[in-house]
């Protein structure tokens, strides 16, 4: 979920934490099962230059850890950071409804590390760049609160990713790019992918 403010200055974002674990028992023997922990924080802030146009930026911090019990124990760690400036324009307004388009440019870096007992090995390092444009709908509940969601009528996305693993003569570099554009009215609402955020106006 997300929350924000929309007058001139607005803020919002999301966060999440997940954890898995347990144990397995066979006869009288009990062993720990593999466990994972993940934390994500994505704050967002922006500013309305006019009643229809806003600029802002989103940040993303993510850290994860998985532990596989054994002799030796295996610990995998991942960390990532991303930044995504965006531009939002409210093209159509009707009573409490507003249709807007949001364009964003994103950049992120990530790294991984594996500990096997007392031995540590650096995993792949990834650098990603992306650009996307998508429409959305905003609905004002009252003078202070509004709900908003993205819609699937039109979307344009481009991504470029570089992954490096190893170093020196054995360094491996993998580059991938992708582009897609879609338009249509046959998938305007997909219940499984609906995301609704709340904004608060000063």
Short mmCIF file of the C-alpha atoms (twelve columns), coordinates in Angstrom:
data_MODEL
# 
_entry.id   MODEL 
# 
loop_
_atom_site.group_PDB 
_atom_site.id 
_atom_site.type_symbol 
_atom_site.label_atom_id 
_atom_site.label_alt_id 
_atom_site.label_comp_id 
_atom_site.label_asym_id 
_atom_site.label_seq_id 
_atom_site.Cartn_x 
_atom_site.Cartn_y 
_atom_site.Cartn_z 
_atom_site.pdbx_PDB_model_num 
ATOM 1   C CA . UNK A 1   0.000   0.000   0.000   1 
ATOM 2   C CA . UNK A 2   1.078   3.594   -0.407  1 
ATOM 3   C CA . UNK A 3   0.201   6.876   1.208   1 
ATOM 4   C CA . UNK A 4   0.994   10.443  0.244   1 
ATOM 5   C CA . UNK A 5   0.044   14.109  0.153   1 
ATOM 6   C CA . UNK A 6   -1.004  15.990  -2.932  1 
ATOM 7   C CA . UNK A 7   -1.325  19.759  -2.766  1 
ATOM 8   C CA . UNK A 8   2.059   21.072  -3.739  1 
ATOM 9   C CA . UNK A 9   4.349   18.812  -1.739  1 
ATOM 10  C CA . UNK A 10  3.428   15.118  -1.445  1 
ATOM 11  C CA . UNK A 11  5.101   12.042  0.015   1 
ATOM 12  C CA . UNK A 12  4.365   8.354   0.057   1 
ATOM 13  C CA . UNK A 13  5.863   4.962   -0.661  1 
ATOM 14  C CA . UNK A 14  5.701   1.461   0.754   1 
ATOM 15  C CA . UNK A 15  7.589   -1.003  2.906   1 
ATOM 16  C CA . UNK A 16  7.516   -4.719  3.465   1 
ATOM 17  C CA . UNK A 17  9.058   -7.463  5.572   1 
ATOM 18  C CA . UNK A 18  8.844   -11.210 5.116   1 
ATOM 19  C CA . UNK A 19  10.286  -14.164 6.968   1 
ATOM 20  C CA . UNK A 20  10.141  -17.933 6.498   1 
ATOM 21  C CA . UNK A 21  11.557  -20.804 8.529   1 
ATOM 22  C CA . UNK A 22  10.687  -23.945 10.457  1 
ATOM 23  C CA . UNK A 23  12.018  -27.402 11.160  1 
ATOM 24  C CA . UNK A 24  11.771  -30.967 9.866   1 
ATOM 25  C CA . UNK A 25  11.461  -34.019 12.094  1 
ATOM 26  C CA . UNK A 26  12.188  -37.579 11.037  1 
ATOM 27  C CA . UNK A 27  11.763  -40.045 13.847  1 
ATOM 28  C CA . UNK A 28  13.580  -38.590 16.846  1 
ATOM 29  C CA . UNK A 29  15.773  -36.298 14.737  1 
ATOM 30  C CA . UNK A 30  14.818  -32.639 14.290  1 
ATOM 31  C CA . UNK A 31  16.701  -30.339 11.909  1 
ATOM 32  C CA . UNK A 32  16.180  -26.696 11.052  1 
ATOM 33  C CA . UNK A 33  14.629  -25.971 7.665   1 
ATOM 34  C CA . UNK A 34  16.063  -23.303 5.336   1 
ATOM 35  C CA . UNK A 35  15.021  -19.796 6.397   1 
ATOM 36  C CA . UNK A 36  14.726  -16.439 4.618   1 
ATOM 37  C CA . UNK A 37  14.310  -12.805 5.627   1 
ATOM 38  C CA . UNK A 38  13.590  -9.884  3.310   1 
ATOM 39  C CA . UNK A 39  13.061  -6.187  3.976   1 
ATOM 40  C CA . UNK A 40  12.056  -3.512  1.479   1 
ATOM 41  C CA . UNK A 41  11.631  0.252   1.897   1 
ATOM 42  C CA . UNK A 42  10.509  2.521   -0.967  1 
ATOM 43  C CA . UNK A 43  9.900   6.155   0.051   1 
ATOM 44  C CA . UNK A 44  8.541   8.635   -2.489  1 
ATOM 45  C CA . UNK A 45  8.340   12.454  -2.571  1 
ATOM 46  C CA . UNK A 46  7.142   14.923  -5.175  1 
ATOM 47  C CA . UNK A 47  5.987   18.446  -5.875  1 
ATOM 48  C CA . UNK A 48  3.075   19.783  -7.918  1 
ATOM 49  C CA . UNK A 49  4.371   22.523  -10.199 1 
ATOM 50  C CA . UNK A 50  0.795   23.224  -11.310 1 
ATOM 51  C CA . UNK A 51  -2.566  21.657  -10.362 1 
ATOM 52  C CA . UNK A 52  -2.029  19.201  -13.244 1 
ATOM 53  C CA . UNK A 53  1.721   18.550  -13.359 1 
ATOM 54  C CA . UNK A 54  4.027   17.088  -10.709 1 
ATOM 55  C CA . UNK A 55  7.630   15.950  -10.494 1 
ATOM 56  C CA . UNK A 56  9.080   13.597  -7.925  1 
ATOM 57  C CA . UNK A 57  11.442  10.773  -7.105  1 
ATOM 58  C CA . UNK A 58  11.125  7.279   -5.669  1 
ATOM 59  C CA . UNK A 59  13.872  5.415   -3.808  1 
ATOM 60  C CA . UNK A 60  14.120  1.684   -3.186  1 
ATOM 61  C CA . UNK A 61  16.151  -0.173  -0.577  1 
ATOM 62  C CA . UNK A 62  16.019  -3.963  -0.415  1 
ATOM 63  C CA . UNK A 63  17.979  -6.464  1.643   1 
ATOM 64  C CA . UNK A 64  17.566  -10.226 1.815   1 
ATOM 65  C CA . UNK A 65  19.163  -13.146 3.630   1 
ATOM 66  C CA . UNK A 66  18.659  -16.896 3.326   1 
ATOM 67  C CA . UNK A 67  20.208  -19.534 5.556   1 
ATOM 68  C CA . UNK A 68  20.582  -23.196 4.621   1 
ATOM 69  C CA . UNK A 69  21.479  -25.247 7.722   1 
ATOM 70  C CA . UNK A 70  24.161  -27.877 7.439   1 
ATOM 71  C CA . UNK A 71  27.840  -28.528 7.919   1 
ATOM 72  C CA . UNK A 72  28.917  -26.041 6.792   1 
ATOM 73  C CA . UNK A 73  26.023  -23.590 6.992   1 
ATOM 74  C CA . UNK A 74  25.317  -21.635 3.787   1 
ATOM 75  C CA . UNK A 75  24.237  -17.977 4.036   1 
ATOM 76  C CA . UNK A 76  23.187  -16.007 0.943   1 
ATOM 77  C CA . UNK A 77  22.874  -12.213 1.212   1 
ATOM 78  C CA . UNK A 78  21.523  -9.725  -1.333  1 
ATOM 79  C CA . UNK A 79  21.303  -5.914  -1.269  1 
ATOM 80  C CA . UNK A 80  19.942  -3.431  -3.775  1 
ATOM 81  C CA . UNK A 81  19.356  0.290   -4.139  1 
ATOM 82  C CA . UNK A 82  17.335  2.123   -6.766  1 
ATOM 83  C CA . UNK A 83  16.271  5.654   -7.661  1 
ATOM 84  C CA . UNK A 84  13.496  6.651   -10.068 1 
ATOM 85  C CA . UNK A 85  12.608  10.281  -10.912 1 
ATOM 86  C CA . UNK A 86  9.127   10.683  -12.408 1 
ATOM 87  C CA . UNK A 87  6.828   13.181  -14.085 1 
ATOM 88  C CA . UNK A 88  3.044   13.030  -13.636 1 
ATOM 89  C CA . UNK A 89  0.438   14.880  -15.691 1 
ATOM 90  C CA . UNK A 90  -3.322  14.925  -14.972 1 
ATOM 91  C CA . UNK A 91  -4.812  15.099  -18.463 1 
ATOM 92  C CA . UNK A 92  -8.536  14.741  -17.686 1 
ATOM 93  C CA . UNK A 93  -10.533 15.786  -14.613 1 
ATOM 94  C CA . UNK A 94  -14.243 15.180  -14.037 1 
ATOM 95  C CA . UNK A 95  -15.788 15.841  -10.646 1 
ATOM 96  C CA . UNK A 96  -13.829 13.626  -8.248  1 
ATOM 97  C CA . UNK A 97  -12.157 11.553  -10.980 1 
ATOM 98  C CA . UNK A 98  -8.846  12.366  -12.652 1 
ATOM 99  C CA . UNK A 99  -6.945  10.480  -15.365 1 
ATOM 100 C CA . UNK A 100 -3.176  10.946  -15.314 1 
ATOM 101 C CA . UNK A 101 -0.077  9.711   -17.116 1 
ATOM 102 C CA . UNK A 102 3.165   9.034   -15.278 1 
ATOM 103 C CA . UNK A 103 6.595   8.684   -16.879 1 
ATOM 104 C CA . UNK A 104 9.581   7.517   -14.888 1 
ATOM 105 C CA . UNK A 105 13.277  6.776   -15.352 1 
ATOM 106 C CA . UNK A 106 14.766  4.188   -13.008 1 
ATOM 107 C CA . UNK A 107 18.319  3.219   -12.073 1 
ATOM 108 C CA . UNK A 108 19.279  0.427   -9.666  1 
ATOM 109 C CA . UNK A 109 22.321  -1.499  -8.466  1 
ATOM 110 C CA . UNK A 110 22.429  -4.813  -6.609  1 
ATOM 111 C CA . UNK A 111 25.021  -7.170  -5.176  1 
ATOM 112 C CA . UNK A 112 25.113  -10.648 -3.679  1 
ATOM 113 C CA . UNK A 113 27.398  -12.555 -1.317  1 
ATOM 114 C CA . UNK A 114 27.548  -16.190 -0.202  1 
ATOM 115 C CA . UNK A 115 29.125  -17.436 3.025   1 
ATOM 116 C CA . UNK A 116 29.901  -21.138 3.243   1 
ATOM 117 C CA . UNK A 117 31.206  -21.701 6.733   1 
ATOM 118 C CA . UNK A 118 34.058  -19.205 7.121   1 
ATOM 119 C CA . UNK A 119 34.550  -18.746 3.364   1 
ATOM 120 C CA . UNK A 120 32.920  -15.764 1.626   1 
ATOM 121 C CA . UNK A 121 32.328  -15.440 -2.119  1 
ATOM 122 C CA . UNK A 122 31.045  -12.361 -3.914  1 
ATOM 123 C CA . UNK A 123 28.054  -13.047 -6.149  1 
ATOM 124 C CA . UNK A 124 26.944  -11.246 -9.320  1 
ATOM 125 C CA . UNK A 125 26.648  -7.452  -9.382  1 
ATOM 126 C CA . UNK A 126 23.808  -6.017  -11.427 1 
ATOM 127 C CA . UNK A 127 23.194  -2.527  -12.819 1 
ATOM 128 C CA . UNK A 128 19.797  -1.749  -14.353 1 
ATOM 129 C CA . UNK A 129 18.280  1.194   -16.189 1 
ATOM 130 C CA . UNK A 130 14.668  1.526   -17.274 1 
ATOM 131 C CA . UNK A 131 12.080  3.908   -18.658 1 
ATOM 132 C CA . UNK A 132 8.325   3.533   -18.483 1 
ATOM 133 C CA . UNK A 133 5.075   5.380   -19.144 1 
ATOM 134 C CA . UNK A 134 1.662   4.281   -17.878 1 
ATOM 135 C CA . UNK A 135 -1.746  5.867   -17.193 1 
ATOM 136 C CA . UNK A 136 -3.635  5.937   -13.917 1 
ATOM 137 C CA . UNK A 137 -6.905  7.013   -12.314 1 
ATOM 138 C CA . UNK A 138 -7.346  9.123   -9.181  1 
ATOM 139 C CA . UNK A 139 -10.568 9.416   -7.159  1 
ATOM 140 C CA . UNK A 140 -11.035 12.011  -4.400  1 
ATOM 141 C CA . UNK A 141 -12.810 10.565  -1.376  1 
ATOM 142 C CA . UNK A 142 -13.012 13.984  0.252   1 
ATOM 143 C CA . UNK A 143 -11.079 17.227  0.477   1 
ATOM 144 C CA . UNK A 144 -8.072  15.495  2.016   1 
ATOM 145 C CA . UNK A 145 -8.001  11.898  0.823   1 
ATOM 146 C CA . UNK A 146 -7.928  10.305  -2.619  1 
ATOM 147 C CA . UNK A 147 -7.381  6.824   -4.073  1 
ATOM 148 C CA . UNK A 148 -5.378  6.076   -7.197  1 
ATOM 149 C CA . UNK A 149 -4.524  3.076   -9.332  1 
ATOM 150 C CA . UNK A 150 -2.807  2.308   -12.629 1 
ATOM 151 C CA . UNK A 151 -4.752  0.998   -15.641 1 
ATOM 152 C CA . UNK A 152 -3.760  -1.292  -18.504 1 
ATOM 153 C CA . UNK A 153 -5.012  0.672   -21.528 1 
ATOM 154 C CA . UNK A 154 -1.518  1.793   -22.606 1 
ATOM 155 C CA . UNK A 155 2.005   1.106   -21.407 1 
ATOM 156 C CA . UNK A 156 5.505   1.718   -22.765 1 
ATOM 157 C CA . UNK A 157 8.587   0.234   -21.108 1 
ATOM 158 C CA . UNK A 158 12.303  -0.049  -21.892 1 
ATOM 159 C CA . UNK A 159 14.960  -1.753  -19.757 1 
ATOM 160 C CA . UNK A 160 18.714  -2.300  -19.925 1 
ATOM 161 C CA . UNK A 161 20.536  -4.579  -17.461 1 
ATOM 162 C CA . UNK A 162 24.241  -5.409  -17.004 1 
ATOM 163 C CA . UNK A 163 25.405  -8.234  -14.720 1 
ATOM 164 C CA . UNK A 164 29.050  -8.781  -13.763 1 
ATOM 165 C CA . UNK A 165 30.412  -11.867 -12.019 1 
ATOM 166 C CA . UNK A 166 33.993  -12.721 -11.153 1 
ATOM 167 C CA . UNK A 167 37.016  -10.512 -11.857 1 
ATOM 168 C CA . UNK A 168 40.078  -10.232 -14.074 1 
ATOM 169 C CA . UNK A 169 40.424  -12.732 -16.899 1 
ATOM 170 C CA . UNK A 170 37.484  -14.811 -15.621 1 
ATOM 171 C CA . UNK A 171 35.041  -11.905 -15.317 1 
ATOM 172 C CA . UNK A 172 31.690  -12.582 -16.988 1 
ATOM 173 C CA . UNK A 173 29.576  -9.669  -18.245 1 
ATOM 174 C CA . UNK A 174 25.974  -10.232 -19.322 1 
ATOM 175 C CA . UNK A 175 23.911  -7.479  -20.940 1 
ATOM 176 C CA . UNK A 176 20.179  -7.646  -21.590 1 
ATOM 177 C CA . UNK A 177 17.734  -5.104  -23.001 1 
ATOM 178 C CA . UNK A 178 13.999  -5.117  -23.540 1 
ATOM 179 C CA . UNK A 179 11.268  -2.944  -24.993 1 
ATOM 180 C CA . UNK A 180 7.512   -3.344  -25.050 1 
ATOM 181 C CA . UNK A 181 4.516   -1.261  -25.923 1 
ATOM 182 C CA . UNK A 182 0.900   -2.278  -25.563 1 
ATOM 183 C CA . UNK A 183 -2.525  -0.798  -26.056 1 
ATOM 184 C CA . UNK A 184 -6.047  -2.188  -25.955 1 
ATOM 185 C CA . UNK A 185 -9.340  -2.374  -24.114 1 
ATOM 186 C CA . UNK A 186 -9.555  -6.118  -23.513 1 
ATOM 187 C CA . UNK A 187 -7.560  -6.045  -20.262 1 
ATOM 188 C CA . UNK A 188 -8.501  -2.767  -18.599 1 
ATOM 189 C CA . UNK A 189 -9.169  -4.498  -15.254 1 
ATOM 190 C CA . UNK A 190 -7.190  -7.490  -14.048 1 
ATOM 191 C CA . UNK A 191 -8.296  -8.309  -10.517 1 
ATOM 192 C CA . UNK A 192 -5.081  -10.140 -9.706  1 
ATOM 193 C CA . UNK A 193 -2.926  -7.099  -10.540 1 
ATOM 194 C CA . UNK A 194 -4.972  -4.226  -9.096  1 
ATOM 195 C CA . UNK A 195 -2.983  -1.966  -6.797  1 
ATOM 196 C CA . UNK A 196 -4.672  0.946   -5.065  1 
ATOM 197 C CA . UNK A 197 -2.795  3.657   -3.198  1 
ATOM 198 C CA . UNK A 198 -4.099  6.398   -0.900  1 
ATOM 199 C CA . UNK A 199 -2.935  10.010  -0.994  1 
ATOM 200 C CA . UNK A 200 -3.482  12.770  1.547   1 
ATOM 201 C CA . UNK A 201 -3.740  16.423  0.531   1 
ATOM 202 C CA . UNK A 202 -2.447  19.317  2.622   1 
# 
